[in-house]
Amino acid sequence: MIGPEYSQFPKAIEIQTTSACNAACIVCPHPVVVSELPKGYMTDELFEKIIGQIGTKSVRVIPYLNSEPFLDPHFIRRLNHVSEVCPNAEIEVSTNLSRVDELARDKLRSARITEMRLSVFGFTKETYERIMPGLSWASTKAHLDCLANDNDLRKRISEIGLVLVDFPLMTPEDVETARAYCVEKDITFHFWGFLDRARNVPLYSNSVYRTTIHGCEQRRPLDRMHVGLDGRVILCCQDWRQTHILGDLNTQSIEEVWHSEKYQNVRRRIYIDGTNAPDLCKKCKLAIP
């Protein structure tokens, strides 16, 4: 066997339009790694080049990667560009809600969003502000309420999901209050297991290390491409330090990178020669043992 079977074009493409985040979540590597990585915003030229290559393909476009997308001042314009150029694409947005104020909501009325994920790690002031330092529970809750009650805007968003993480500081009260709120507001409730991002979160760990793996639960090397703001393609969203660079969309097309020997080699290492898989994958909770 030469290598594992993979989609002929990525089924999903995560695109980092900005490196910025205004939270210092203790469940996230961003506060630790931000000083090590490229900073700023993706250029319009590069973003439009990537979106143009997707065109009419049925792909999930995720204009977000390891940051807070609404800190990109051009973010909503970029969403509209995806809608115009990629009519068959699903569009997924993930946000901490801190910048989804009245002005942002008004601008979003022109957008088309398949799924909007709201990262709200706690549903009481004490828990929320301990897990998400730098953000205000009162402000986030006000933005959440306005979004949940904005029926006109919600017609533009196929699904809204609220995300909590199963974390030692998360209390049963937080979980049950959030669950009840989602039922009341017709919002999808997600309570996901804690993920230390392949040991990139310094405070807590899943304590996972496997000498051999046999793949990825989420099939990311086979189905999903991850693009940094500078156009470099990284292995996975868990590669917070961008140590595995598989291509560069400034000089290569999506398909050239996706079918490259470098990408094929890392797929073989993960799915066939699992003892030789990247350490990043061996430390990841999502790796298949």
mmCIF file of C-alpha atoms in Angstrom:
data_model
loop_
_atom_site.group_PDB
_atom_site.id
_atom_site.type_symbol
_atom_site.label_atom_id
_atom_site.label_comp_id
_atom_site.label_asym_id
_atom_site.label_seq_id
_atom_site.Cartn_x
_atom_site.Cartn_y
_atom_site.Cartn_z
ATOM 1 C CA MET A 1 0.000 0.000 0.000
ATOM 2 C CA ILE A 2 1.467 3.376 -1.010
ATOM 3 C CA GLY A 3 -0.532 5.423 1.463
ATOM 4 C CA PRO A 4 -3.928 5.859 3.131
ATOM 5 C CA GLU A 5 -6.929 6.851 1.064
ATOM 6 C CA TYR A 6 -7.757 10.526 1.408
ATOM 7 C CA SER A 7 -10.196 12.964 -0.180
ATOM 8 C CA GLN A 8 -9.093 14.286 -3.581
ATOM 9 C CA PHE A 9 -9.718 17.853 -2.381
ATOM 10 C CA PRO A 10 -9.949 18.882 1.279
ATOM 11 C CA LYS A 11 -13.457 18.461 2.649
ATOM 12 C CA ALA A 12 -12.791 21.340 5.026
ATOM 13 C CA ILE A 13 -10.273 24.186 5.013
ATOM 14 C CA GLU A 14 -9.452 26.189 8.135
ATOM 15 C CA ILE A 15 -8.047 29.628 7.301
ATOM 16 C CA GLN A 16 -6.430 31.886 9.886
ATOM 17 C CA THR A 17 -7.322 35.444 8.897
ATOM 18 C CA THR A 18 -5.813 36.857 12.108
ATOM 19 C CA SER A 19 -3.491 35.589 14.822
ATOM 20 C CA ALA A 20 -5.086 37.750 17.522
ATOM 21 C CA CYS A 21 -7.143 36.712 20.524
ATOM 22 C CA ASN A 22 -8.309 38.964 23.352
ATOM 23 C CA ALA A 23 -8.745 36.188 25.911
ATOM 24 C CA ALA A 24 -6.142 34.341 27.940
ATOM 25 C CA CYS A 25 -8.071 31.110 28.429
ATOM 26 C CA ILE A 26 -6.343 28.642 30.713
ATOM 27 C CA VAL A 27 -7.623 25.798 28.503
ATOM 28 C CA CYS A 28 -5.913 27.255 25.415
ATOM 29 C CA PRO A 29 -2.270 27.451 24.277
ATOM 30 C CA HIS A 30 -2.672 30.909 22.682
ATOM 31 C CA PRO A 31 -1.339 32.969 25.622
ATOM 32 C CA VAL A 32 1.780 30.777 25.726
ATOM 33 C CA VAL A 33 2.593 30.410 22.028
ATOM 34 C CA VAL A 34 1.475 33.757 20.591
ATOM 35 C CA SER A 35 4.919 35.311 20.980
ATOM 36 C CA GLU A 36 6.466 32.494 18.906
ATOM 37 C CA LEU A 37 4.205 32.800 15.849
ATOM 38 C CA PRO A 38 3.580 35.158 12.903
ATOM 39 C CA LYS A 39 1.318 38.032 13.911
ATOM 40 C CA GLY A 40 -1.152 40.204 12.061
ATOM 41 C CA TYR A 41 -3.751 39.505 9.395
ATOM 42 C CA MET A 42 -3.919 37.491 6.210
ATOM 43 C CA THR A 43 -3.734 39.713 3.160
ATOM 44 C CA ASP A 44 -6.817 40.119 0.987
ATOM 45 C CA GLU A 45 -4.782 38.929 -1.988
ATOM 46 C CA LEU A 46 -3.916 35.609 -0.331
ATOM 47 C CA PHE A 47 -7.380 35.091 1.159
ATOM 48 C CA GLU A 48 -9.088 35.700 -2.182
ATOM 49 C CA LYS A 49 -6.607 33.419 -3.941
ATOM 50 C CA ILE A 50 -7.483 30.574 -1.559
ATOM 51 C CA ILE A 51 -11.232 31.147 -1.802
ATOM 52 C CA GLY A 52 -11.000 31.364 -5.593
ATOM 53 C CA GLN A 53 -9.457 27.901 -5.742
ATOM 54 C CA ILE A 54 -12.350 26.488 -3.725
ATOM 55 C CA GLY A 55 -14.894 28.003 -6.112
ATOM 56 C CA THR A 56 -17.985 25.859 -6.584
ATOM 57 C CA LYS A 57 -16.624 22.801 -4.764
ATOM 58 C CA SER A 58 -18.658 21.445 -1.848
ATOM 59 C CA VAL A 59 -16.236 22.275 0.939
ATOM 60 C CA ARG A 60 -16.661 23.456 4.531
ATOM 61 C CA VAL A 61 -14.842 26.792 4.740
ATOM 62 C CA ILE A 62 -13.761 27.746 8.252
ATOM 63 C CA PRO A 63 -12.250 31.274 8.218
ATOM 64 C CA TYR A 64 -10.767 30.777 11.659
ATOM 65 C CA LEU A 65 -7.759 28.977 13.124
ATOM 66 C CA ASN A 66 -6.515 29.249 16.703
ATOM 67 C CA SER A 67 -7.590 32.885 17.225
ATOM 68 C CA GLU A 68 -10.638 35.140 17.620
ATOM 69 C CA PRO A 69 -11.860 35.872 14.077
ATOM 70 C CA PHE A 70 -13.933 38.949 14.937
ATOM 71 C CA LEU A 71 -10.690 40.755 15.801
ATOM 72 C CA ASP A 72 -10.037 40.816 12.056
ATOM 73 C CA PRO A 73 -11.579 44.156 10.988
ATOM 74 C CA HIS A 74 -12.333 42.666 7.557
ATOM 75 C CA PHE A 75 -13.807 39.425 8.858
ATOM 76 C CA ILE A 76 -17.449 39.948 7.890
ATOM 77 C CA ARG A 77 -16.456 41.235 4.462
ATOM 78 C CA ARG A 78 -14.432 38.049 4.046
ATOM 79 C CA LEU A 79 -17.449 35.956 5.049
ATOM 80 C CA ASN A 80 -19.469 37.669 2.340
ATOM 81 C CA HIS A 81 -16.698 37.004 -0.175
ATOM 82 C CA VAL A 82 -16.820 33.271 0.635
ATOM 83 C CA SER A 83 -20.602 33.302 0.112
ATOM 84 C CA GLU A 84 -20.268 34.993 -3.264
ATOM 85 C CA VAL A 85 -17.418 32.902 -4.655
ATOM 86 C CA CYS A 86 -18.301 29.551 -3.052
ATOM 87 C CA PRO A 87 -22.090 29.093 -3.352
ATOM 88 C CA ASN A 88 -21.870 25.369 -2.516
ATOM 89 C CA ALA A 89 -19.650 25.802 0.538
ATOM 90 C CA GLU A 90 -20.684 25.404 4.136
ATOM 91 C CA ILE A 91 -19.335 28.231 6.289
ATOM 92 C CA GLU A 92 -18.391 27.633 9.918
ATOM 93 C CA VAL A 93 -17.530 30.381 12.404
ATOM 94 C CA SER A 94 -16.210 30.010 15.936
ATOM 95 C CA THR A 95 -16.056 32.949 18.353
ATOM 96 C CA ASN A 96 -15.776 33.859 22.024
ATOM 97 C CA LEU A 97 -18.573 36.411 21.413
ATOM 98 C CA SER A 98 -16.653 39.298 22.975
ATOM 99 C CA ARG A 99 -16.733 41.312 19.727
ATOM 100 C CA VAL A 100 -20.144 40.214 18.487
ATOM 101 C CA ASP A 101 -21.749 43.486 19.547
ATOM 102 C CA GLU A 102 -24.651 45.362 17.962
ATOM 103 C CA LEU A 103 -22.515 46.705 15.116
ATOM 104 C CA ALA A 104 -21.131 43.250 14.304
ATOM 105 C CA ARG A 105 -24.594 41.708 14.438
ATOM 106 C CA ASP A 106 -25.921 44.313 12.015
ATOM 107 C CA LYS A 107 -23.095 43.561 9.576
ATOM 108 C CA LEU A 108 -23.692 39.826 9.939
ATOM 109 C CA ARG A 109 -27.170 40.233 8.484
ATOM 110 C CA SER A 110 -25.566 40.183 5.047
ATOM 111 C CA ALA A 111 -23.614 36.988 5.755
ATOM 112 C CA ARG A 112 -24.484 33.329 5.258
ATOM 113 C CA ILE A 113 -23.314 31.042 8.061
ATOM 114 C CA THR A 114 -23.919 27.302 8.240
ATOM 115 C CA GLU A 115 -22.731 26.868 11.814
ATOM 116 C CA MET A 116 -21.738 29.378 14.473
ATOM 117 C CA ARG A 117 -19.917 27.950 17.489
ATOM 118 C CA LEU A 118 -19.825 30.022 20.659
ATOM 119 C CA SER A 119 -16.917 29.315 23.013
ATOM 120 C CA VAL A 120 -18.360 30.154 26.436
ATOM 121 C CA PHE A 121 -16.286 28.262 28.998
ATOM 122 C CA GLY A 122 -18.456 28.736 32.052
ATOM 123 C CA PHE A 123 -21.983 29.948 32.693
ATOM 124 C CA THR A 124 -21.451 31.782 35.963
ATOM 125 C CA LYS A 125 -19.286 34.861 36.444
ATOM 126 C CA GLU A 126 -16.854 33.093 38.757
ATOM 127 C CA THR A 127 -16.227 30.084 36.513
ATOM 128 C CA TYR A 128 -16.232 32.007 33.248
ATOM 129 C CA GLU A 129 -13.737 34.652 34.350
ATOM 130 C CA ARG A 130 -11.437 32.069 35.955
ATOM 131 C CA ILE A 131 -11.276 29.973 32.772
ATOM 132 C CA MET A 132 -11.386 32.875 30.282
ATOM 133 C CA PRO A 133 -9.309 35.676 31.881
ATOM 134 C CA GLY A 134 -9.425 38.969 30.014
ATOM 135 C CA LEU A 135 -13.106 38.659 29.123
ATOM 136 C CA SER A 136 -16.160 39.884 31.021
ATOM 137 C CA TRP A 137 -19.010 37.508 31.792
ATOM 138 C CA ALA A 138 -21.508 40.385 31.898
ATOM 139 C CA SER A 139 -20.490 41.579 28.437
ATOM 140 C CA THR A 140 -20.390 38.107 26.893
ATOM 141 C CA LYS A 141 -23.756 37.154 28.394
ATOM 142 C CA ALA A 142 -25.294 40.368 27.035
ATOM 143 C CA HIS A 143 -23.946 39.574 23.540
ATOM 144 C CA LEU A 144 -25.201 36.002 23.847
ATOM 145 C CA ASP A 145 -28.689 37.127 24.861
ATOM 146 C CA CYS A 146 -28.892 39.627 22.006
ATOM 147 C CA LEU A 147 -27.776 37.011 19.481
ATOM 148 C CA ALA A 148 -30.139 34.369 20.855
ATOM 149 C CA ASN A 149 -33.104 36.766 20.687
ATOM 150 C CA ASP A 150 -32.310 38.247 17.254
ATOM 151 C CA ASN A 151 -34.707 36.254 15.089
ATOM 152 C CA ASP A 152 -33.848 38.142 11.888
ATOM 153 C CA LEU A 153 -30.135 37.420 12.231
ATOM 154 C CA ARG A 154 -30.744 33.814 13.223
ATOM 155 C CA LYS A 155 -32.459 33.244 9.892
ATOM 156 C CA ARG A 156 -29.001 33.779 8.319
ATOM 157 C CA ILE A 157 -27.371 31.188 10.594
ATOM 158 C CA SER A 158 -28.392 27.565 10.093
ATOM 159 C CA GLU A 159 -27.154 26.375 13.490
ATOM 160 C CA ILE A 160 -25.848 28.072 16.624
ATOM 161 C CA GLY A 161 -23.977 25.908 19.116
ATOM 162 C CA LEU A 162 -22.807 26.784 22.623
ATOM 163 C CA VAL A 163 -19.561 25.046 23.641
ATOM 164 C CA LEU A 164 -18.566 24.204 27.215
ATOM 165 C CA VAL A 165 -15.498 22.128 28.075
ATOM 166 C CA ASP A 166 -15.337 19.371 30.681
ATOM 167 C CA PHE A 167 -12.643 20.930 32.819
ATOM 168 C CA PRO A 168 -11.831 20.731 36.574
ATOM 169 C CA LEU A 169 -13.091 24.286 37.205
ATOM 170 C CA MET A 170 -16.382 23.691 35.387
ATOM 171 C CA THR A 171 -19.146 23.114 37.944
ATOM 172 C CA PRO A 172 -22.367 21.107 37.608
ATOM 173 C CA GLU A 173 -24.207 24.418 38.051
ATOM 174 C CA ASP A 174 -22.455 25.883 35.004
ATOM 175 C CA VAL A 175 -23.281 22.843 32.888
ATOM 176 C CA GLU A 176 -26.925 22.557 33.875
ATOM 177 C CA THR A 177 -27.581 26.307 33.630
ATOM 178 C CA ALA A 178 -26.026 26.416 30.173
ATOM 179 C CA ARG A 179 -27.940 23.340 29.053
ATOM 180 C CA ALA A 180 -31.252 24.828 30.219
ATOM 181 C CA TYR A 181 -30.450 28.125 28.497
ATOM 182 C CA CYS A 182 -29.791 26.322 25.222
ATOM 183 C CA VAL A 183 -33.079 24.456 25.449
ATOM 184 C CA GLU A 184 -34.931 27.713 26.113
ATOM 185 C CA LYS A 185 -33.219 29.577 23.244
ATOM 186 C CA ASP A 186 -33.156 26.691 20.740
ATOM 187 C CA ILE A 187 -29.358 26.574 20.682
ATOM 188 C CA THR A 188 -27.367 23.347 20.257
ATOM 189 C CA PHE A 189 -25.539 22.477 23.478
ATOM 190 C CA HIS A 190 -22.029 20.973 23.301
ATOM 191 C CA PHE A 191 -20.182 19.681 26.370
ATOM 192 C CA TRP A 192 -16.858 18.517 25.009
ATOM 193 C CA GLY A 193 -14.102 16.665 26.782
ATOM 194 C CA PHE A 194 -11.013 18.668 27.698
ATOM 195 C CA LEU A 195 -8.280 18.557 25.081
ATOM 196 C CA ASP A 196 -4.786 19.735 25.994
ATOM 197 C CA ARG A 197 -4.007 20.387 22.306
ATOM 198 C CA ALA A 198 -1.322 17.720 22.133
ATOM 199 C CA ARG A 199 0.179 18.899 25.426
ATOM 200 C CA ASN A 200 0.350 22.535 24.322
ATOM 201 C CA VAL A 201 -1.773 23.659 27.314
ATOM 202 C CA PRO A 202 0.733 24.046 30.169
ATOM 203 C CA LEU A 203 -1.626 24.103 33.166
ATOM 204 C CA TYR A 204 -3.545 20.851 32.608
ATOM 205 C CA SER A 205 -2.829 17.721 30.615
ATOM 206 C CA ASN A 206 -4.583 14.662 29.238
ATOM 207 C CA SER A 207 -1.302 12.843 29.974
ATOM 208 C CA VAL A 208 -1.394 11.053 26.633
ATOM 209 C CA TYR A 209 1.645 9.612 24.905
ATOM 210 C CA ARG A 210 1.438 6.627 22.588
ATOM 211 C CA THR A 211 4.498 5.024 21.070
ATOM 212 C CA THR A 212 2.400 3.861 18.114
ATOM 213 C CA ILE A 213 -0.779 5.292 16.606
ATOM 214 C CA HIS A 214 -3.046 4.180 13.771
ATOM 215 C CA GLY A 215 -4.734 7.373 12.665
ATOM 216 C CA CYS A 216 -6.761 10.365 13.816
ATOM 217 C CA GLU A 217 -10.310 10.203 15.231
ATOM 218 C CA GLN A 218 -11.215 13.324 13.232
ATOM 219 C CA ARG A 219 -9.442 12.227 10.009
ATOM 220 C CA ARG A 220 -7.764 15.619 9.782
ATOM 221 C CA PRO A 221 -4.755 14.519 7.689
ATOM 222 C CA LEU A 222 -7.164 12.886 5.224
ATOM 223 C CA ASP A 223 -9.986 15.416 5.016
ATOM 224 C CA ARG A 224 -8.956 18.819 6.352
ATOM 225 C CA MET A 225 -6.369 21.476 5.494
ATOM 226 C CA HIS A 226 -5.140 24.120 7.978
ATOM 227 C CA VAL A 227 -3.736 27.407 6.656
ATOM 228 C CA GLY A 228 -1.885 29.976 8.760
ATOM 229 C CA LEU A 229 -2.246 33.720 8.186
ATOM 230 C CA ASP A 230 1.029 33.774 6.223
ATOM 231 C CA GLY A 231 -0.216 31.073 3.827
ATOM 232 C CA ARG A 232 1.807 28.195 5.212
ATOM 233 C CA VAL A 233 -0.101 24.934 5.584
ATOM 234 C CA ILE A 234 0.329 23.217 8.947
ATOM 235 C CA LEU A 235 -0.466 19.630 9.863
ATOM 236 C CA CYS A 236 -3.359 20.251 12.219
ATOM 237 C CA CYS A 237 -5.091 22.764 14.474
ATOM 238 C CA GLN A 238 -3.269 21.060 17.378
ATOM 239 C CA ASP A 239 0.030 22.182 15.829
ATOM 240 C CA TRP A 240 -0.069 25.450 17.748
ATOM 241 C CA ARG A 241 3.664 26.045 17.374
ATOM 242 C CA GLN A 242 3.489 25.381 13.621
ATOM 243 C CA THR A 243 6.312 22.844 13.669
ATOM 244 C CA HIS A 244 4.981 20.732 10.765
ATOM 245 C CA ILE A 245 4.827 22.871 7.611
ATOM 246 C CA LEU A 246 3.440 20.942 4.634
ATOM 247 C CA GLY A 247 3.305 23.664 1.985
ATOM 248 C CA ASP A 248 2.811 27.338 1.189
ATOM 249 C CA LEU A 249 -0.276 28.662 -0.602
ATOM 250 C CA ASN A 250 1.586 31.796 -1.647
ATOM 251 C CA THR A 251 3.506 29.736 -4.181
ATOM 252 C CA GLN A 252 1.485 26.499 -4.443
ATOM 253 C CA SER A 253 -2.134 25.679 -5.134
ATOM 254 C CA ILE A 254 -4.353 23.896 -2.616
ATOM 255 C CA GLU A 255 -4.205 20.741 -4.736
ATOM 256 C CA GLU A 256 -0.425 20.877 -5.146
ATOM 257 C CA VAL A 257 0.046 20.986 -1.389
ATOM 258 C CA TRP A 258 -2.696 18.435 -0.674
ATOM 259 C CA HIS A 259 -1.220 15.834 -3.035
ATOM 260 C CA SER A 260 2.442 16.655 -2.327
ATOM 261 C CA GLU A 261 4.936 14.038 -1.267
ATOM 262 C CA LYS A 262 5.418 15.916 2.012
ATOM 263 C CA TYR A 263 1.723 15.560 2.849
ATOM 264 C CA GLN A 264 1.684 11.936 1.678
ATOM 265 C CA ASN A 265 4.688 11.149 3.815
ATOM 266 C CA VAL A 266 3.094 12.469 7.000
ATOM 267 C CA ARG A 267 -0.127 10.581 6.208
ATOM 268 C CA ARG A 268 1.868 7.350 5.866
ATOM 269 C CA ARG A 269 3.622 8.052 9.164
ATOM 270 C CA ILE A 270 0.292 8.521 10.944
ATOM 271 C CA TYR A 271 -1.800 5.785 9.313
ATOM 272 C CA ILE A 272 0.674 3.091 8.247
ATOM 273 C CA ASP A 273 4.004 3.462 10.043
ATOM 274 C CA GLY A 274 2.488 4.604 13.336
ATOM 275 C CA THR A 275 5.675 4.178 15.349
ATOM 276 C CA ASN A 276 7.194 6.923 13.191
ATOM 277 C CA ALA A 277 4.240 9.319 13.575
ATOM 278 C CA PRO A 278 5.004 12.915 14.583
ATOM 279 C CA ASP A 279 5.365 13.412 18.331
ATOM 280 C CA LEU A 280 2.561 15.957 18.058
ATOM 281 C CA CYS A 281 0.197 13.131 17.113
ATOM 282 C CA LYS A 282 1.535 10.707 19.703
ATOM 283 C CA LYS A 283 0.750 13.290 22.392
ATOM 284 C CA CYS A 284 -2.760 13.958 21.061
ATOM 285 C CA LYS A 285 -5.860 12.592 22.762
ATOM 286 C CA LEU A 286 -7.538 12.306 19.347
ATOM 287 C CA ALA A 287 -4.945 9.892 17.933
ATOM 288 C CA ILE A 288 -6.209 6.338 17.395
ATOM 289 C CA PRO A 289 -4.096 3.904 19.460
#
